[in-house]
Coordinates of C-alpha atoms in Angstrom, one line a residue:
M1 CA 70.7 86.2 107.7
Q2 CA 68.8 89.5 108.5
Y3 CA 69.8 90.5 112.1
N4 CA 68.1 93.5 112.0
N5 CA 64.7 91.6 112.5
L6 CA 66.0 90.1 115.6
T7 CA 63.7 90.8 118.6
A8 CA 64.0 90.8 122.3
Q9 CA 61.9 88.6 124.8
E10 CA 61.8 91.8 126.9
T11 CA 61.8 95.5 126.1
K12 CA 64.9 96.1 128.0
S13 CA 66.6 93.8 125.4
G14 CA 65.6 96.0 122.3
L15 CA 67.4 98.0 119.9
I16 CA 69.6 100.8 121.1
A17 CA 71.5 101.9 118.1
K18 CA 72.3 101.1 114.5
I19 CA 75.9 101.7 113.5
P20 CA 76.9 101.3 110.1
F21 CA 80.8 100.6 109.3
E22 CA 83.3 100.7 106.4
N23 CA 84.2 96.7 105.6
H24 CA 87.6 97.0 104.2
N25 CA 88.2 93.2 103.5
G26 CA 86.7 92.3 106.5
T27 CA 88.3 94.9 108.8
I28 CA 85.1 97.2 110.6
I29 CA 86.1 100.7 110.5
L30 CA 83.8 103.2 112.3
K31 CA 83.5 107.1 112.5
V32 CA 84.0 108.0 116.1
I33 CA 83.7 111.6 117.7
I34 CA 86.1 112.0 120.7
N35 CA 85.1 114.8 123.3
S36 CA 85.1 118.1 121.7
Y37 CA 87.6 117.1 118.6
E38 CA 85.1 117.5 116.0
Q39 CA 86.7 115.7 112.9
P40 CA 85.3 112.2 112.8
L41 CA 88.1 109.8 113.3
R42 CA 88.5 106.5 111.3
M43 CA 88.8 103.7 114.0
V44 CA 89.0 100.0 113.7
F45 CA 86.7 98.1 115.9
D46 CA 89.1 95.7 117.5
T47 CA 87.9 92.8 119.7
G48 CA 91.5 92.2 120.5
A49 CA 91.6 95.4 122.5
D50 CA 90.3 96.1 126.1
G51 CA 89.7 99.3 125.2
M52 CA 90.6 102.5 122.5
A53 CA 93.8 103.6 121.5
V54 CA 95.4 106.4 119.4
D55 CA 99.2 107.5 118.8
K56 CA 100.9 109.7 120.7
D57 CA 100.6 112.8 117.9
L58 CA 96.8 112.4 117.5
A59 CA 96.4 112.1 121.7
E60 CA 98.0 115.8 121.7
K61 CA 96.3 117.4 118.8
M62 CA 92.9 116.7 120.3
G63 CA 94.3 117.4 123.9
L64 CA 93.7 114.4 125.7
V65 CA 94.5 114.5 129.1
I66 CA 97.0 111.3 130.6
T67 CA 95.8 110.1 133.8
R68 CA 97.9 107.1 134.4
E69 CA 100.6 105.1 133.1
N70 CA 100.0 101.2 132.2
N71 CA 101.2 98.0 131.0
A72 CA 99.9 96.8 127.7
S73 CA 100.6 93.2 126.0
V74 CA 101.4 93.6 122.6
V75 CA 102.2 90.4 120.0
G76 CA 105.6 89.5 121.0
G77 CA 105.9 91.4 124.1
N78 CA 104.8 94.1 126.6
Q79 CA 105.2 97.8 126.5
K80 CA 104.3 100.9 128.8
I81 CA 101.6 103.0 127.8
Q82 CA 99.9 106.3 128.8
V83 CA 96.1 106.4 129.5
S84 CA 93.5 109.2 129.3
D85 CA 90.6 108.5 131.6
K86 CA 86.9 109.6 131.2
N87 CA 86.4 110.6 127.7
K88 CA 83.2 111.1 126.2
I89 CA 82.9 109.4 122.4
R90 CA 80.0 109.3 119.8
L91 CA 79.1 107.1 117.0
E92 CA 76.1 107.5 115.2
G93 CA 73.3 107.3 117.0
L94 CA 75.2 106.3 120.3
E95 CA 77.3 108.3 123.1
L96 CA 79.7 106.5 125.7
D97 CA 80.8 108.3 128.6
N98 CA 84.2 107.5 130.8
V99 CA 85.9 105.9 128.4
G100 CA 89.7 105.2 128.7
I101 CA 91.9 105.9 125.6
A102 CA 95.2 104.2 125.5
V103 CA 98.2 106.4 124.1
F104 CA 100.7 104.5 122.4
P105 CA 104.1 106.0 120.9
V106 CA 103.6 105.0 117.5
R107 CA 101.0 103.1 115.5
T108 CA 102.1 101.1 112.0
D109 CA 98.6 101.6 110.5
A110 CA 98.9 104.9 108.7
K111 CA 95.3 104.4 106.8
T112 CA 93.2 104.5 110.3
D113 CA 93.4 106.8 113.5
G114 CA 93.3 104.2 116.0
I115 CA 91.1 101.7 117.5
I116 CA 88.1 101.1 119.4
G117 CA 88.2 98.1 121.4
N118 CA 85.5 96.2 123.8
A119 CA 83.9 99.4 125.3
I120 CA 80.9 98.7 122.9
L121 CA 80.6 94.9 123.6
R122 CA 80.7 95.6 127.5
R123 CA 77.6 97.7 127.3
Y124 CA 75.2 96.2 124.9
I125 CA 74.6 92.4 122.9
T126 CA 76.7 93.1 119.6
V127 CA 75.6 91.8 116.2
I128 CA 78.1 92.4 113.7
N129 CA 76.3 91.9 110.1
F130 CA 79.0 91.9 107.4
D131 CA 76.2 91.1 104.8
E132 CA 75.1 94.7 105.6
N133 CA 78.1 96.5 107.1
M134 CA 76.2 97.1 109.9
L135 CA 76.3 96.9 113.9
Y136 CA 73.3 96.3 115.9
L137 CA 73.6 97.1 119.5
Y138 CA 70.7 95.5 122.2
G139 CA 70.5 96.3 125.4
F140 CA 71.4 93.2 128.1
G141 CA 68.4 91.1 128.9
D142 CA 66.6 88.4 127.6
F143 CA 67.3 88.0 124.0
K144 CA 66.1 85.7 121.3
Y145 CA 68.7 84.1 119.4
P146 CA 68.1 83.2 115.1
E147 CA 66.3 79.4 115.2
N148 CA 68.6 76.6 115.1
S149 CA 71.6 78.8 116.5
E150 CA 74.7 77.0 118.0
V151 CA 75.8 79.1 121.0
T152 CA 79.6 79.3 121.5
A153 CA 80.6 79.9 125.1
F154 CA 83.8 82.2 125.7
N155 CA 86.0 83.6 128.3
F156 CA 86.6 87.1 129.1
P157 CA 89.8 87.2 130.9
Q158 CA 91.6 90.8 131.3
G159 CA 89.0 92.5 128.7
V160 CA 89.0 90.1 125.6
I161 CA 87.2 87.4 124.4
H162 CA 88.9 84.1 124.3
L163 CA 87.5 81.3 122.5
N164 CA 88.7 77.2 123.1
G165 CA 90.3 75.7 119.8
D166 CA 91.6 72.7 118.7
L167 CA 94.4 73.2 116.0
T168 CA 96.0 70.1 114.0
V169 CA 99.2 71.3 112.3
G170 CA 101.8 68.9 110.1
N171 CA 102.2 65.6 111.3
G172 CA 101.3 66.3 115.3
P173 CA 98.3 65.6 117.2
T174 CA 95.6 67.8 117.8
A175 CA 96.5 70.8 120.2
N176 CA 93.8 72.7 122.2
G177 CA 94.5 76.4 123.3
E178 CA 92.9 79.7 123.7
F179 CA 92.7 82.2 120.9
V180 CA 91.6 85.8 121.1
F181 CA 88.6 86.7 119.0
D182 CA 90.2 89.4 117.2
T183 CA 88.5 91.7 115.0
G184 CA 91.5 94.1 114.4
A185 CA 93.9 91.5 113.2
A186 CA 93.9 91.4 109.2
Y187 CA 95.3 87.5 109.3
S188 CA 93.0 84.1 109.4
L189 CA 94.9 82.7 112.5
I190 CA 98.3 83.5 114.3
V191 CA 99.8 81.0 117.0
F192 CA 102.0 82.4 119.5
R193 CA 105.5 81.6 120.0
P194 CA 105.2 79.8 123.4
F195 CA 102.2 77.3 122.3
V196 CA 104.2 76.7 118.9
K197 CA 107.3 75.6 121.2
T198 CA 105.3 73.4 123.4
N199 CA 103.4 71.8 120.9
R200 CA 106.3 71.5 118.5
L201 CA 104.1 73.0 115.8
L202 CA 107.0 74.1 113.5
V203 CA 109.1 70.3 113.5
N204 CA 106.2 67.8 113.1
G205 CA 105.8 68.2 109.3
F206 CA 104.5 71.6 109.0
V207 CA 105.3 73.2 105.3
P208 CA 106.2 77.0 105.8
L209 CA 105.3 78.3 102.2
A210 CA 106.4 81.9 103.1
Q211 CA 108.8 83.6 106.1
S212 CA 108.1 87.1 107.4
S213 CA 107.8 88.9 110.8
T214 CA 104.9 90.2 112.7
I215 CA 105.5 93.8 114.2
S216 CA 103.2 95.3 116.9
L217 CA 104.1 98.4 118.1
G218 CA 108.0 98.1 117.8
M219 CA 108.0 94.5 118.7
A220 CA 109.1 92.0 115.7
S221 CA 108.7 88.2 116.1
P222 CA 109.6 86.0 113.0
T223 CA 106.6 84.0 111.4
F224 CA 106.2 81.0 109.1
T225 CA 102.8 80.6 107.0
G226 CA 101.6 77.5 105.8
Y227 CA 98.3 75.4 106.1
S228 CA 96.9 73.8 108.8
K229 CA 95.3 70.4 108.7
N230 CA 92.3 71.7 110.3
F231 CA 91.0 74.5 112.9
K232 CA 87.8 74.2 115.0
I233 CA 86.3 76.4 117.7
T234 CA 86.1 73.6 120.4
A235 CA 82.2 74.2 121.2
G236 CA 81.8 75.9 117.7
P237 CA 82.0 75.9 113.9
D238 CA 84.7 73.7 112.4
L239 CA 86.8 75.8 110.2
G240 CA 88.8 73.6 108.4
D241 CA 92.2 74.0 106.8
Q242 CA 93.3 77.6 107.3
V243 CA 96.0 79.8 106.3
V244 CA 98.2 79.8 109.8
T245 CA 101.0 81.6 110.6
L246 CA 103.5 80.5 113.4
M247 CA 105.5 82.6 115.3
G248 CA 109.3 81.9 115.6
G249 CA 111.6 82.8 118.4
N250 CA 114.0 85.5 118.9
S251 CA 115.8 87.7 121.8
M252 CA 112.3 90.1 121.6
N253 CA 109.6 87.5 122.0
S254 CA 112.0 85.0 124.4
N255 CA 110.5 86.4 127.6
W256 CA 106.8 87.0 126.4
N257 CA 104.7 84.7 128.2
P258 CA 101.1 85.7 126.9
D259 CA 97.9 84.5 128.7
V260 CA 96.7 83.0 125.4
D261 CA 97.9 80.8 122.4
G262 CA 97.0 82.5 119.4
S263 CA 94.8 85.0 117.6
L264 CA 91.4 84.2 115.4
G265 CA 91.6 87.4 113.1
I266 CA 89.0 88.8 111.0
R267 CA 89.5 86.6 107.4
I268 CA 87.9 84.2 109.3
I269 CA 85.4 86.1 111.4
S270 CA 84.1 88.1 108.5
R271 CA 83.1 84.8 107.1
F272 CA 80.2 84.8 109.9
N273 CA 77.6 87.1 111.0
I274 CA 78.3 87.2 114.6
I275 CA 75.9 88.1 117.8
I276 CA 78.1 88.6 121.0
N277 CA 76.3 88.7 124.1
M278 CA 78.3 89.5 127.2
A279 CA 76.1 89.0 129.9
K280 CA 76.1 85.4 129.3
N281 CA 79.3 84.7 127.5
E282 CA 77.5 83.9 124.6
M283 CA 78.5 84.2 121.0
V284 CA 76.5 82.9 118.0
F285 CA 78.5 82.3 114.6
S286 CA 76.0 82.1 111.3
P287 CA 77.3 81.9 108.2
N288 CA 76.9 84.9 105.8
K289 CA 77.2 85.4 102.1
L290 CA 81.0 84.9 101.9
H291 CA 81.1 81.9 103.6
S292 CA 80.9 79.3 100.7
L293 CA 84.2 80.9 98.9
P294 CA 87.0 79.3 99.3
H295 CA 89.4 79.9 102.0
D296 CA 92.4 82.8 101.7
F297 CA 95.5 80.9 99.9
V298 CA 99.0 81.3 99.1
V299 CA 101.1 80.7 95.6
K300 CA 104.4 81.3 96.5
N301 CA 104.2 84.1 98.8
R302 CA 101.6 85.6 97.8
L303 CA 98.4 85.5 99.9
M304 CA 95.0 85.7 98.1
G305 CA 91.3 85.9 99.0
W306 CA 88.2 87.4 98.7
N307 CA 87.2 90.7 99.7
N308 CA 83.8 91.9 101.2
T309 CA 82.4 91.9 97.5
G310 CA 83.3 88.8 96.4
E311 CA 86.3 90.0 94.5
L312 CA 89.7 87.8 94.2
I313 CA 92.4 90.2 95.6
L314 CA 96.0 90.2 96.6
L315 CA 95.9 90.6 100.4
E316 CA 99.8 90.3 101.1
H317 CA 103.2 89.9 99.3
I318 CA 104.3 88.2 102.3
G319 CA 107.5 89.9 103.2
N320 CA 107.4 92.3 101.1
T321 CA 105.6 95.2 102.7
S322 CA 105.9 98.0 100.1
S323 CA 104.2 95.6 97.3
N324 CA 102.5 98.1 94.8
N325 CA 99.8 95.6 94.2
K326 CA 98.3 95.0 97.8
N327 CA 94.6 94.9 97.7
K328 CA 94.1 95.0 94.0
H329 CA 91.2 93.4 92.1
I330 CA 92.8 90.2 90.7
R331 CA 91.4 89.3 87.0
S332 CA 93.5 86.0 86.2
I333 CA 96.2 83.8 87.5
D334 CA 98.1 81.9 84.7
H335 CA 95.5 82.8 82.4
R336 CA 92.7 81.4 84.6
N337 CA 89.7 83.7 85.3
S338 CA 89.3 84.5 89.2
S339 CA 85.7 83.6 88.9
E340 CA 87.1 79.8 88.0
L341 CA 88.6 79.5 91.2
V342 CA 85.3 79.9 92.8
N343 CA 83.7 77.2 91.3
Q344 CA 86.9 74.6 90.6
K345 CA 88.2 74.7 93.9
D346 CA 90.7 72.1 93.1
L347 CA 92.2 74.6 90.4
I348 CA 93.6 76.4 93.4
K349 CA 95.5 73.2 94.0
R350 CA 96.6 72.9 91.0
L351 CA 98.1 76.5 90.7
Q352 CA 99.8 75.9 93.9
E353 CA 101.4 72.6 92.5
K354 CA 102.6 74.4 88.7
S355 CA 104.2 77.4 90.8
K356 CA 106.8 75.0 92.3
T357 CA 108.4 74.5 89.1
A358 CA 107.2 77.5 86.4
N359 CA 106.3 80.9 86.9
L360 CA 102.9 82.1 86.9
E361 CA 101.3 85.6 85.8
I362 CA 98.7 87.4 87.7
I363 CA 96.9 89.9 85.7
F364 CA 95.0 92.5 87.8
E365 CA 91.9 94.5 87.3
D366 CA 93.7 97.5 86.2
G367 CA 96.0 95.5 83.7
T368 CA 99.0 95.6 85.9
K369 CA 100.8 92.3 85.3
E370 CA 103.1 90.5 88.1
I371 CA 105.1 87.3 87.6
I372 CA 105.6 85.1 90.8

């Protein structure tokens, strides 16, 4: 669907800016200039964050002036941070004044310079077009959605979008909760510890295929990855069986009490082109060109899925952050060409079953081989 042809019913809802983005397996990376620091920064467009954030070293390099301290909620706990107010940022064709920037002691992502959160969503009707790798920003006002659109309502407490969702895991009943709409999260769906514990999600027949941990700004929590039976945005699309990560408990997150039950990540989000209308708390999901591809899947402890150009890649060796083959294009699995998995979806299940009793060989596009 081409969103650059969307029209507003009044001129005040007209197009303000078109901002191209780098698409890294769905993750949206924007080029941003902050204040007088002229070097463009690569910032993740992160709707799971209220504002912008950089680490302490970059903040000092840019000369950010710290104006206050604040408590920030991170996955698994809370952390005290510093904040710099009244900054100016520039993106292609757009300037924003009076922007606050959080300064964290460290960041675990060394490939980007920081995050830019909902400073954009608060000011414009935002269209995320993954087919074109483009953000379209429109002024608030009467706005015409595409024909036959299904409009999803959302809440916006504490500066981030919450979607109501129905999750079925294992043999348990369907559990309803609130999930952050999080373009900055490089997974499909994670469910936080309090909701997992309350609904007994780890002991209701859930079969974990891999165990690891999630680390957010120094807060580590054990995680168990497998499949849900179904996940549906309550007033939106039915997302079917998905790779889901359930958070276990430990001493670091035992007292964590988030205001949300989990997080919907970019591996699901990027299969739709999306309109976000903050003035009406409305969102429109329209399937894009990646939507028909199979969901991400796990074979042993390898998480695989399709990148933004439709190539099968190794997304993650779960539990092994130092994998040399992460993000590589997969040529074949067990001598079956990766293109076969698109047209023969039952082949994925057959490979998973075979992997329980035999080793499989993965051959990557560069000729590298890996036995799992």
